[in-house]
Coordinates of C-alpha atoms in Angstrom, one line a residue:
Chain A
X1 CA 106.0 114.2 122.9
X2 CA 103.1 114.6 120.5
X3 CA 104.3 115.2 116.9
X4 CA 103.3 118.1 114.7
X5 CA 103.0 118.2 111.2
X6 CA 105.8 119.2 109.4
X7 CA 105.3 122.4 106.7
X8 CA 107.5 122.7 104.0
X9 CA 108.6 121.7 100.9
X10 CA 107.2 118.0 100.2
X11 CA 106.4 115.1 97.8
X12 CA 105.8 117.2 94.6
X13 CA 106.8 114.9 91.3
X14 CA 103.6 113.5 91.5
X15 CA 102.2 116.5 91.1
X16 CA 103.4 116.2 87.9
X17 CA 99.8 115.0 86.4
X18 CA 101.2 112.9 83.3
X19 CA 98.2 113.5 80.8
X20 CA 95.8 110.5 81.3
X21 CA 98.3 107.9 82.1
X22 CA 94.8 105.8 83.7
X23 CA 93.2 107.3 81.0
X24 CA 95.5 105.2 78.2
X25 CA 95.7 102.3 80.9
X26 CA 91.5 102.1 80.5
X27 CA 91.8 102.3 76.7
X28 CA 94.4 98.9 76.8
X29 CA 97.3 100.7 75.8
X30 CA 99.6 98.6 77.1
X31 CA 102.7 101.2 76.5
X32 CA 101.7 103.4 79.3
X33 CA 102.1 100.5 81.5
X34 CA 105.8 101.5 81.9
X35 CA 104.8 105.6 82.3
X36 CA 102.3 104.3 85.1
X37 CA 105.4 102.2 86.9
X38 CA 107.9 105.0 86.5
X39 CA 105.5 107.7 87.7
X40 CA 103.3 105.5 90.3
X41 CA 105.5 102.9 91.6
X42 CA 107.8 104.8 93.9
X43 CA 104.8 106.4 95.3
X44 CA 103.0 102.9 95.7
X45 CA 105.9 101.3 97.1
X46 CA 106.8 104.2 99.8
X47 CA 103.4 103.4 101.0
X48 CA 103.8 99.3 100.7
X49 CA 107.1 99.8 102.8
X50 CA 105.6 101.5 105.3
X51 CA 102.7 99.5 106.2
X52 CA 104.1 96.1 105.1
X53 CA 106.4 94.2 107.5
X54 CA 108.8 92.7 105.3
X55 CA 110.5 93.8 101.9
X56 CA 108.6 90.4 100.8
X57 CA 105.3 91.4 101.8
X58 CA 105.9 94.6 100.3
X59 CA 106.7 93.4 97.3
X60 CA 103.3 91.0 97.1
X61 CA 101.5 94.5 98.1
X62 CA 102.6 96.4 95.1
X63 CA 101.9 93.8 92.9
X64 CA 98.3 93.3 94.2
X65 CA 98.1 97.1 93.8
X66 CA 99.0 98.1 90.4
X67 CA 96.9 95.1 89.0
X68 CA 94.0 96.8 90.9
X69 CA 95.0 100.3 90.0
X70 CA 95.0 98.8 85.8
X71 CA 91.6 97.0 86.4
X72 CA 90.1 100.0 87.7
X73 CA 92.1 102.8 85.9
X74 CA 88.2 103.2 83.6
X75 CA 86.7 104.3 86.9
X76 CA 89.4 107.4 87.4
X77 CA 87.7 110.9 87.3
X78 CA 89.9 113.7 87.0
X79 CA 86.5 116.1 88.0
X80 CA 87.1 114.1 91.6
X81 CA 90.7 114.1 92.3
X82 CA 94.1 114.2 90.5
X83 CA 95.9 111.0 89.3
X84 CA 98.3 110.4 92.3
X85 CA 95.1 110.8 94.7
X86 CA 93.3 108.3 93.1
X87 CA 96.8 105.7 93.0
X88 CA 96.9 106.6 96.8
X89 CA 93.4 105.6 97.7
X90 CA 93.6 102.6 95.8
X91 CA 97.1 101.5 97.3
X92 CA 95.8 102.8 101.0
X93 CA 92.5 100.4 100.6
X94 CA 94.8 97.5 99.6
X95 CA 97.1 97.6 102.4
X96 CA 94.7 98.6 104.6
X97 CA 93.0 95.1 104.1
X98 CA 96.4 93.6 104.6
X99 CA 97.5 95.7 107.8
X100 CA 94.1 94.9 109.4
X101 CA 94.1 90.9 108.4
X102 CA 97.7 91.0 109.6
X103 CA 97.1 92.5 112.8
X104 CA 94.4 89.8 113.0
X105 CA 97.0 86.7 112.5
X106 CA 100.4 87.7 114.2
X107 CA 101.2 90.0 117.0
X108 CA 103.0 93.1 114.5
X109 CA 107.1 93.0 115.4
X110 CA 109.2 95.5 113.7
X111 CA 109.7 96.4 110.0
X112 CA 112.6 94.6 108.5
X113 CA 115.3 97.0 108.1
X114 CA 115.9 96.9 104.2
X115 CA 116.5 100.5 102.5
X116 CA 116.0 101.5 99.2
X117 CA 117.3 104.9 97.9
X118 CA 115.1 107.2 98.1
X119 CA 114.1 110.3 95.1
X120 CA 116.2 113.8 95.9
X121 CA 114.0 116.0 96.8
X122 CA 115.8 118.1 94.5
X123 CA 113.5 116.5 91.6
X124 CA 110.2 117.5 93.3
X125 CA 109.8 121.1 91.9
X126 CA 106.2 121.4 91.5
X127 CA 103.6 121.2 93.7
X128 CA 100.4 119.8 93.3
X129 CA 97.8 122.3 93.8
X130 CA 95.1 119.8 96.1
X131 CA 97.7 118.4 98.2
X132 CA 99.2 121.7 98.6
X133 CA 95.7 123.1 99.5
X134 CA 95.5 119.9 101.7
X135 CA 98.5 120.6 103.8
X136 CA 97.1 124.0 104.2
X137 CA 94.1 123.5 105.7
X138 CA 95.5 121.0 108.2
X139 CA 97.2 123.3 110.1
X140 CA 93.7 124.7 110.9
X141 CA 93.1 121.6 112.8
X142 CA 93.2 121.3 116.3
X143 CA 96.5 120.4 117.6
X144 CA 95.3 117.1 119.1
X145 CA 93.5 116.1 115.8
X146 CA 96.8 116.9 114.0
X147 CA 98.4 114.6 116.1
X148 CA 96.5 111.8 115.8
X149 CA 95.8 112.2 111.8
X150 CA 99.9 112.4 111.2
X151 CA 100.4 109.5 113.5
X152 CA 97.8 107.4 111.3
X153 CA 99.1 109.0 108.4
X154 CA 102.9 108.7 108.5
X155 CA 103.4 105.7 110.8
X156 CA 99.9 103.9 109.7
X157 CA 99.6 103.4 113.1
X158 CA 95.7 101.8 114.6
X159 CA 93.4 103.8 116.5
X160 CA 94.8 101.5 119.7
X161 CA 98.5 101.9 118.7
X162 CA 97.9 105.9 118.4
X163 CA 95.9 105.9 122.1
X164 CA 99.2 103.9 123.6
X165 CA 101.7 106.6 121.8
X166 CA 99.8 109.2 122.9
X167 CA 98.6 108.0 126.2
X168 CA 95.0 109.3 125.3
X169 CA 92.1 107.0 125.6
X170 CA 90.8 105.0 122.7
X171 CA 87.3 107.2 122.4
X172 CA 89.2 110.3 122.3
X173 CA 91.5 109.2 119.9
X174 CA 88.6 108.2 117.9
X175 CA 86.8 111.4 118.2
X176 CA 90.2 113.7 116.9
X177 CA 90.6 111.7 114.3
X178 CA 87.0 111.7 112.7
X179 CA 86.5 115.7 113.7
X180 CA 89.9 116.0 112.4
X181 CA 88.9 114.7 109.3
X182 CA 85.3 115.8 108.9
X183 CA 86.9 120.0 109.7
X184 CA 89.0 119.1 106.8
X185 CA 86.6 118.2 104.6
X186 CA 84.5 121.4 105.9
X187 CA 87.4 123.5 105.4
X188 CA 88.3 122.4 101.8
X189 CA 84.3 122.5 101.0
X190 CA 84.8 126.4 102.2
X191 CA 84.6 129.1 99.3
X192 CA 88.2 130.5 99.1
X193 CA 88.6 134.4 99.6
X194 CA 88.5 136.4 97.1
X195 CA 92.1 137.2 95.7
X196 CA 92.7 141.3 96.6
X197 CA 92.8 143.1 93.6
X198 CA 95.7 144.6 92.0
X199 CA 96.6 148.0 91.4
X200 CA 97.8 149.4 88.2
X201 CA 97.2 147.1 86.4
X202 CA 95.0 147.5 83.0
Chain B
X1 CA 64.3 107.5 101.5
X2 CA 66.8 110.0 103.3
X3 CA 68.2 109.0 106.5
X4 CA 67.8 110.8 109.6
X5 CA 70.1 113.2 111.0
X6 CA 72.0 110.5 113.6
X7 CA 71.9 107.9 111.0
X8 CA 73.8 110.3 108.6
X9 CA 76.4 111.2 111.2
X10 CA 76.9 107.8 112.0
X11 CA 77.4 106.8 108.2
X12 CA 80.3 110.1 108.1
X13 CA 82.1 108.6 111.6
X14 CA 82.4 105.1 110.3
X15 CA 83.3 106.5 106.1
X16 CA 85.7 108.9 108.3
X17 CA 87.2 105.6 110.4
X18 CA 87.3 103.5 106.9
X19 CA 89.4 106.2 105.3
X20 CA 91.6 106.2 108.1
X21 CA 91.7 103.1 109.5
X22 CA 90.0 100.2 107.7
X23 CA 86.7 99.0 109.7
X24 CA 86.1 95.8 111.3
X25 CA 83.6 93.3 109.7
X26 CA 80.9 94.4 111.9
X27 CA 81.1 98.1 111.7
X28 CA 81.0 97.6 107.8
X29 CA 78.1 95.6 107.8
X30 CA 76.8 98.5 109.7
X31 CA 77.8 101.2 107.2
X32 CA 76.4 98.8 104.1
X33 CA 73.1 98.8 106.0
X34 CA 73.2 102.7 106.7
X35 CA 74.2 103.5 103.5
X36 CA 71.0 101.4 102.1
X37 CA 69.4 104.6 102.7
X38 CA 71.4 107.0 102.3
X39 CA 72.0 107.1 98.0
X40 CA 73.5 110.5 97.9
X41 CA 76.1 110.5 100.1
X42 CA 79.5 110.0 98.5
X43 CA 81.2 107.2 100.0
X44 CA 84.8 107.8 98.3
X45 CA 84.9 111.5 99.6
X46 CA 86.8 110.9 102.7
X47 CA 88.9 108.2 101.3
X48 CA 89.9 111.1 98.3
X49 CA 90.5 113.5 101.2
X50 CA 92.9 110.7 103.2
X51 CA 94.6 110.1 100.0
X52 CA 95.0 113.9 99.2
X53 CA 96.3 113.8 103.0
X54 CA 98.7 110.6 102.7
X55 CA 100.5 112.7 99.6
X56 CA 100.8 115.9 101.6
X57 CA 102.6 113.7 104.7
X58 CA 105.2 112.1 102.6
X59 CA 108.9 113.5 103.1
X60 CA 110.5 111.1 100.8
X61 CA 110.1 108.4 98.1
X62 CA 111.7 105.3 98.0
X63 CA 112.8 103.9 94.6
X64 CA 111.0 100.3 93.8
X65 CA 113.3 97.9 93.2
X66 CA 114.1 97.1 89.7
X67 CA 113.4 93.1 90.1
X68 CA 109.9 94.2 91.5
X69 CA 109.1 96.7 89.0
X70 CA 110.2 94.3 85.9
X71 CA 107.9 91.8 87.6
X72 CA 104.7 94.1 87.6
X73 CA 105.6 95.4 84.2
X74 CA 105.1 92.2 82.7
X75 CA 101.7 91.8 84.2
X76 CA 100.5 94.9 84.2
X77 CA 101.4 94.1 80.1
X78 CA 99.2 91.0 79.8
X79 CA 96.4 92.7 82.3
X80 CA 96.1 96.0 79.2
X81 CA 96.8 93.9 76.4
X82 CA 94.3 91.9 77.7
X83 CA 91.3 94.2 77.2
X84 CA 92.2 94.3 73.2
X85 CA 93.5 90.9 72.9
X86 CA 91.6 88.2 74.9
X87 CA 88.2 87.3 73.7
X88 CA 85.8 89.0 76.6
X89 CA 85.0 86.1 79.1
X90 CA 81.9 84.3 78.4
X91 CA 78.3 85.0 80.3
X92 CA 77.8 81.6 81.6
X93 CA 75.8 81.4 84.4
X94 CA 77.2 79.2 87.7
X95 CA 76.7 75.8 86.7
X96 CA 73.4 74.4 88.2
X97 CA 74.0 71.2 90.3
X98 CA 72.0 69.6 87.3
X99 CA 74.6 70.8 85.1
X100 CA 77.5 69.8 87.4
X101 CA 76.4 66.3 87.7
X102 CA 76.0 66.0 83.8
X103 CA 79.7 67.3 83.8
X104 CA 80.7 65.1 86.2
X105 CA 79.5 62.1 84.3
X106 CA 81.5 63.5 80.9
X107 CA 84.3 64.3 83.3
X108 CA 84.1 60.8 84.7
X109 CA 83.8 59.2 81.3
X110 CA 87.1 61.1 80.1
X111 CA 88.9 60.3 83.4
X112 CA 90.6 57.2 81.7
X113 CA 92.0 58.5 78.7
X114 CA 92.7 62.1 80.6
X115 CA 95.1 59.9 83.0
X116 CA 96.6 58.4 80.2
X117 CA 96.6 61.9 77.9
X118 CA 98.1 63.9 80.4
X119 CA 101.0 61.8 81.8
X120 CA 103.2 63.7 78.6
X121 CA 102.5 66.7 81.1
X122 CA 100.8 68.8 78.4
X123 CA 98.5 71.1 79.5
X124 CA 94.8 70.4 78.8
X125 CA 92.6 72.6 79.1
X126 CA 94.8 76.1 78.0
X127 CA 93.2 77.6 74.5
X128 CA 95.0 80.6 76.1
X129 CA 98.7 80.9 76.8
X130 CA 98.9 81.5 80.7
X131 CA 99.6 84.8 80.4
X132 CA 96.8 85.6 78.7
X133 CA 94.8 83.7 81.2
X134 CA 95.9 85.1 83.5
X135 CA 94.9 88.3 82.8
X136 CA 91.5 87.2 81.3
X137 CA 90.8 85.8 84.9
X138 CA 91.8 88.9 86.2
X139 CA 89.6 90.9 84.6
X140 CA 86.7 89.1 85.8
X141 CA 87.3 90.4 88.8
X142 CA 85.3 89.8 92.5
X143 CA 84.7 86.4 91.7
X144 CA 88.1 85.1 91.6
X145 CA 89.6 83.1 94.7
X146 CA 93.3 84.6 95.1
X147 CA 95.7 82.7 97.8
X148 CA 99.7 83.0 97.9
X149 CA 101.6 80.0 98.5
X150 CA 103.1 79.4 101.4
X151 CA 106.3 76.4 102.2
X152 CA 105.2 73.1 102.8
X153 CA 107.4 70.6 104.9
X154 CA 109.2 69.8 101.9
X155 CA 112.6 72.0 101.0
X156 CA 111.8 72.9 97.9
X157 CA 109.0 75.3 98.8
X158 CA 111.0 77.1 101.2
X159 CA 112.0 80.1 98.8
X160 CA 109.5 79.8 96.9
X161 CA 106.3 82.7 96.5
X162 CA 103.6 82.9 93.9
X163 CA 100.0 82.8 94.4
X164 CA 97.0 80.4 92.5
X165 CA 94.4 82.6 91.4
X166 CA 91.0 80.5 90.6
X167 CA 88.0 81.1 88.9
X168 CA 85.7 78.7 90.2
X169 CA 82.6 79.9 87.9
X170 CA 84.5 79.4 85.1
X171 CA 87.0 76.3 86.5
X172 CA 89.6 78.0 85.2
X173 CA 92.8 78.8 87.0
X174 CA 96.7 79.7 86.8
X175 CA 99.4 79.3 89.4
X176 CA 102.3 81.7 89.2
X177 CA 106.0 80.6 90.7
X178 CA 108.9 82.4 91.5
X179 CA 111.8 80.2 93.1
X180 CA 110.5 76.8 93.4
X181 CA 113.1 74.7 91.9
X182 CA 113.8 73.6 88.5
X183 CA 113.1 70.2 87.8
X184 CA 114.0 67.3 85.8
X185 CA 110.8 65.6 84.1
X186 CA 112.8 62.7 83.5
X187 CA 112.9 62.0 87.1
X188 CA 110.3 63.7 88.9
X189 CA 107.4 66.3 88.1
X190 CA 105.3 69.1 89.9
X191 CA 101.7 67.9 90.6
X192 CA 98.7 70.0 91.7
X193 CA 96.7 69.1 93.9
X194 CA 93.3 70.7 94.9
X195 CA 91.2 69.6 98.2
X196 CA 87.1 70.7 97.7
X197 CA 85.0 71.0 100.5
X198 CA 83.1 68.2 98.5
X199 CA 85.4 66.0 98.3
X200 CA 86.7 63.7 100.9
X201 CA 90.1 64.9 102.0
X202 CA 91.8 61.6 101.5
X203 CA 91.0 62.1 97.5
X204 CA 91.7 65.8 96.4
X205 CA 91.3 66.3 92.9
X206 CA 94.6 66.5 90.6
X207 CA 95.0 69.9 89.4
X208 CA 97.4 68.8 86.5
X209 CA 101.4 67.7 86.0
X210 CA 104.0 70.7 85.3
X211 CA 107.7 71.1 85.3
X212 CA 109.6 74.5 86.1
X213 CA 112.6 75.1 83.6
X214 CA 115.4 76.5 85.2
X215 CA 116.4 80.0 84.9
X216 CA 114.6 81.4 87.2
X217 CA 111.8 84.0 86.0
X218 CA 108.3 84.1 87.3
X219 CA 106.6 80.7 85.6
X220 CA 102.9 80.8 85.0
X221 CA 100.8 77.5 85.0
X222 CA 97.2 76.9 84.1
X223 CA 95.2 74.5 86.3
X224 CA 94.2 71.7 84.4
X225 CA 91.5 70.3 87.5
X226 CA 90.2 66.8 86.1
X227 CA 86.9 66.9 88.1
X228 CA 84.7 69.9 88.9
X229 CA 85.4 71.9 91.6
X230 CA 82.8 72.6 94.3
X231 CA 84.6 74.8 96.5
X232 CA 88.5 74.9 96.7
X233 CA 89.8 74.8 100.5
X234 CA 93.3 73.9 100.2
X235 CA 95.8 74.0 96.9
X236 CA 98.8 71.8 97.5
X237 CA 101.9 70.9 95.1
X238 CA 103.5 67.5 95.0
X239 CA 106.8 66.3 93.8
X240 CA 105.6 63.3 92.7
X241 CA 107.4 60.5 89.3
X242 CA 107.0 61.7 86.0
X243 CA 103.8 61.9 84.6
X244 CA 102.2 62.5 88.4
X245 CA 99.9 60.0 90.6
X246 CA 96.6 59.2 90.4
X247 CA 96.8 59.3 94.1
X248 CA 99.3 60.9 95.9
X249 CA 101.6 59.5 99.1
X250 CA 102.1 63.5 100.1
X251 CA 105.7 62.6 100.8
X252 CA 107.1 65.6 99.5
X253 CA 105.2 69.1 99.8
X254 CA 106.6 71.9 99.0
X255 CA 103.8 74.6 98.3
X256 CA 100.6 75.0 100.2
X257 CA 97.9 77.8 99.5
X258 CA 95.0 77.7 102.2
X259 CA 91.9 79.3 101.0
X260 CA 90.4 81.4 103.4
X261 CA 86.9 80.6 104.9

């Protein structure tokens, strides 16, 4: 069964865009180092779980990351992205590198089955406007490039581990997932429509 | 110099694949070379838009552990601080081999009273506390050789994690533990040992005595190397007598870190 993406209420506390916790980070104050743990690190170690085989290496991962997210908090534009998009690219590069060097060492067996608890969902009451926008536009995709973007996405499956779950040759799997991406990218670029006016109003 | 239209295509298939997937060392020496041409495009764009993507397809977060977050507090700590507090690192260029050789003959010259010096297991060469080491050698970035340790054949290693990070431009270095034993200096020490791809493997240069007091917390050690280092291949700990060997039998190992080629 090919899975769909899932439209609802999601991860919002990040959206909660602390005011320039990189920002103080870059200056050296070294008080926001806490603020960037407590806001960051259940975020950064979600993703380290899920691409990391063992609580251990997990726990290596979000250390290598947050040391790369403080040496490079200068280079953070808020013109470019929010805060928590810019921790998740940084965290995705990093365990990227460590997923593809791992895949390259030892054949991947399952995740150990630690569990931590997890944030209610309860506490994530705003949403963040881009990822919002984001989940939008997705579900303009084609079903197929839906697919194979939530299966790299939420299971950080490979393009070969995708083309086995989805019995769908490696070319085409290759082909959803950069249209899939590159549609995004035109949708987002796409001027929205203009709001309809209201009436009675002065 | 703009690049054509199927060059350009190319270079948004493999940023697209790099964003998703990571590329393999060939298809990013393919990109790099594209992309020699290409100055405008904006290579972060699809790795902002995966990101933006990754946050819209997560259901739930899971809380870090308190051990781990404590752990990355304190060196995210000395990493900021670091920027106020540590003297910026100096310019020096990579020694010349000229210059290396000269070094190796004052290096040589101390070896003697060095031996002697640091059998009291003082370190030698640390201006800086290892913290702030540490986070000075972090800043400098790229250059840095970073390896975890990984258990030798020797028990004690076998819950212990850390990682050496080097700075072989500078020669300067730290080792970070986490569950290697406490030990008793009155009857045996840690010794570091580090093998250089110009040294013969039989003679790897001693990186410098150290105990680990008990308690513990993550323990931070500078590299005290007595020679110059070339190019590290392989950092090894010994348990060795107190005071540490001039050479060592490699009876008991615990702690390995192979530097990757």
């Amino acid at each position: 069964m090919q899975p769909s993406l899932i439209v609802g209420p999601r991860i919002t506390g990040l959206a909660l865009e602390a005011a320039g916790i990189l920002t103080r980070i870059a200056s050296g104050d070294a008080n926001a180092v806490n603020e960037c743990l407590a806001r960051y690190g259940g975020l950064i170690w979600t993703l380290a779980r899920r691409m990391c085989q063992t609580a251990t290496d997990a726990e290596d991962a979000a250390q290598d990351i947050f040391i790369e997210l403080w040496q490079k908090a200068h280079l953070f534009d808020a013109s470019r992205g929010g805060e928590a998009t810019f921790v998740t690219m940084i965290a995705r590069r990093r365990l990227i590198d460590r997923l593809r060097k791992r895949r390259r060492e030892v054949p991947a067996v399952a995740i150990d089955g630690a569990t931590e608890p997890a944030t209610e969902p309860s506490d994530w009451t705003q949403v963040c406007e881009e990822v919002a926008l984001v989940r939008e536009q997705m579900q303009q995709l084609k079903p197929d490039e839906r697919s194979v973007l939530a299966l790299a996405l939420q299971e950080s499956l490979s393009q070969a581990e995708i083309s086995s779950r989805l019995d769908m040759p490696l070319g085409t799997v290759k082909s959803h997932a950069r249209r899939g991406l590159m549609r995004l990218r035109e949708l987002l670029h796409r001027p929205a429509p203009p709001k309809p006016a209201v009436r009675g109003v002065t | 110099m703009n690049p054509s239209i199927p060059d350009r295509e190319r270079i948004l298939e493999l940023l697209a694949d790099e964003a998703l997937f990571g590329l393999s060392q060939e298809e990013d020496n393919e990109l790099r070379s594209l992309l020699d041409n290409a100055p405008d495009v904006d290579v972060e764009e699809f790795e902002r838009l995966v990101a933006t993507a990754q946050l819209a397809h997560l259901e739930q977060l899971a809380e870090m552990p308190a051990s781990v977050k404590s752990r990355i507090a304190a060196d995210g700590r000395a990493v900021v601080a670091g920027d106020r507090l540590v003297t910026p690192a100096s310019t020096n260029p990579a020694a010349s081999r000229r210059e290396l050789l000269a070094w190796f003959c004052a290096a040589a010259s101390l070896l003697v009273a060095m031996i002697f010096a640091s059998r009291s297991g003082e370190p030698m060469v640390a201006s800086l506390n290892p913290a702030d080491l540490k986070a000075q050698l972090l800043r400098s970035g790229d250059r840095l050789t970073t390896v975890k340790w990984a258990a030798g054949p020797d028990e004690a290693g076998k819950d212990a994690r850390g990682e050496v990070i080097w700075d072989n431009r500078r020669q300067q270095g730290v080792m970070s533990f986490r569950g290697l034993p406490a030990n008793d200096p009155t009857k045996h020490q840690y010794q570091l040992w580090i093998f250089d791809s110009a040294q013969d493997e039989k003679y790897p240069i001693d990186g410098g005595v150290f105990d680990i007091p008990a308690g513990g917390k993550e323990v931070l050690v500078p590299i005290d190397a007595r020679l110059p280092v070339e190019e590290p291949t392989l950092f090894a700990i010994t348990i060795e007598k107190p005071g540490g060997v001039v050479v060592s039998s490699r009876e008991r190992l615990p702690l390995l870190a192979q530097v990757a080629k």
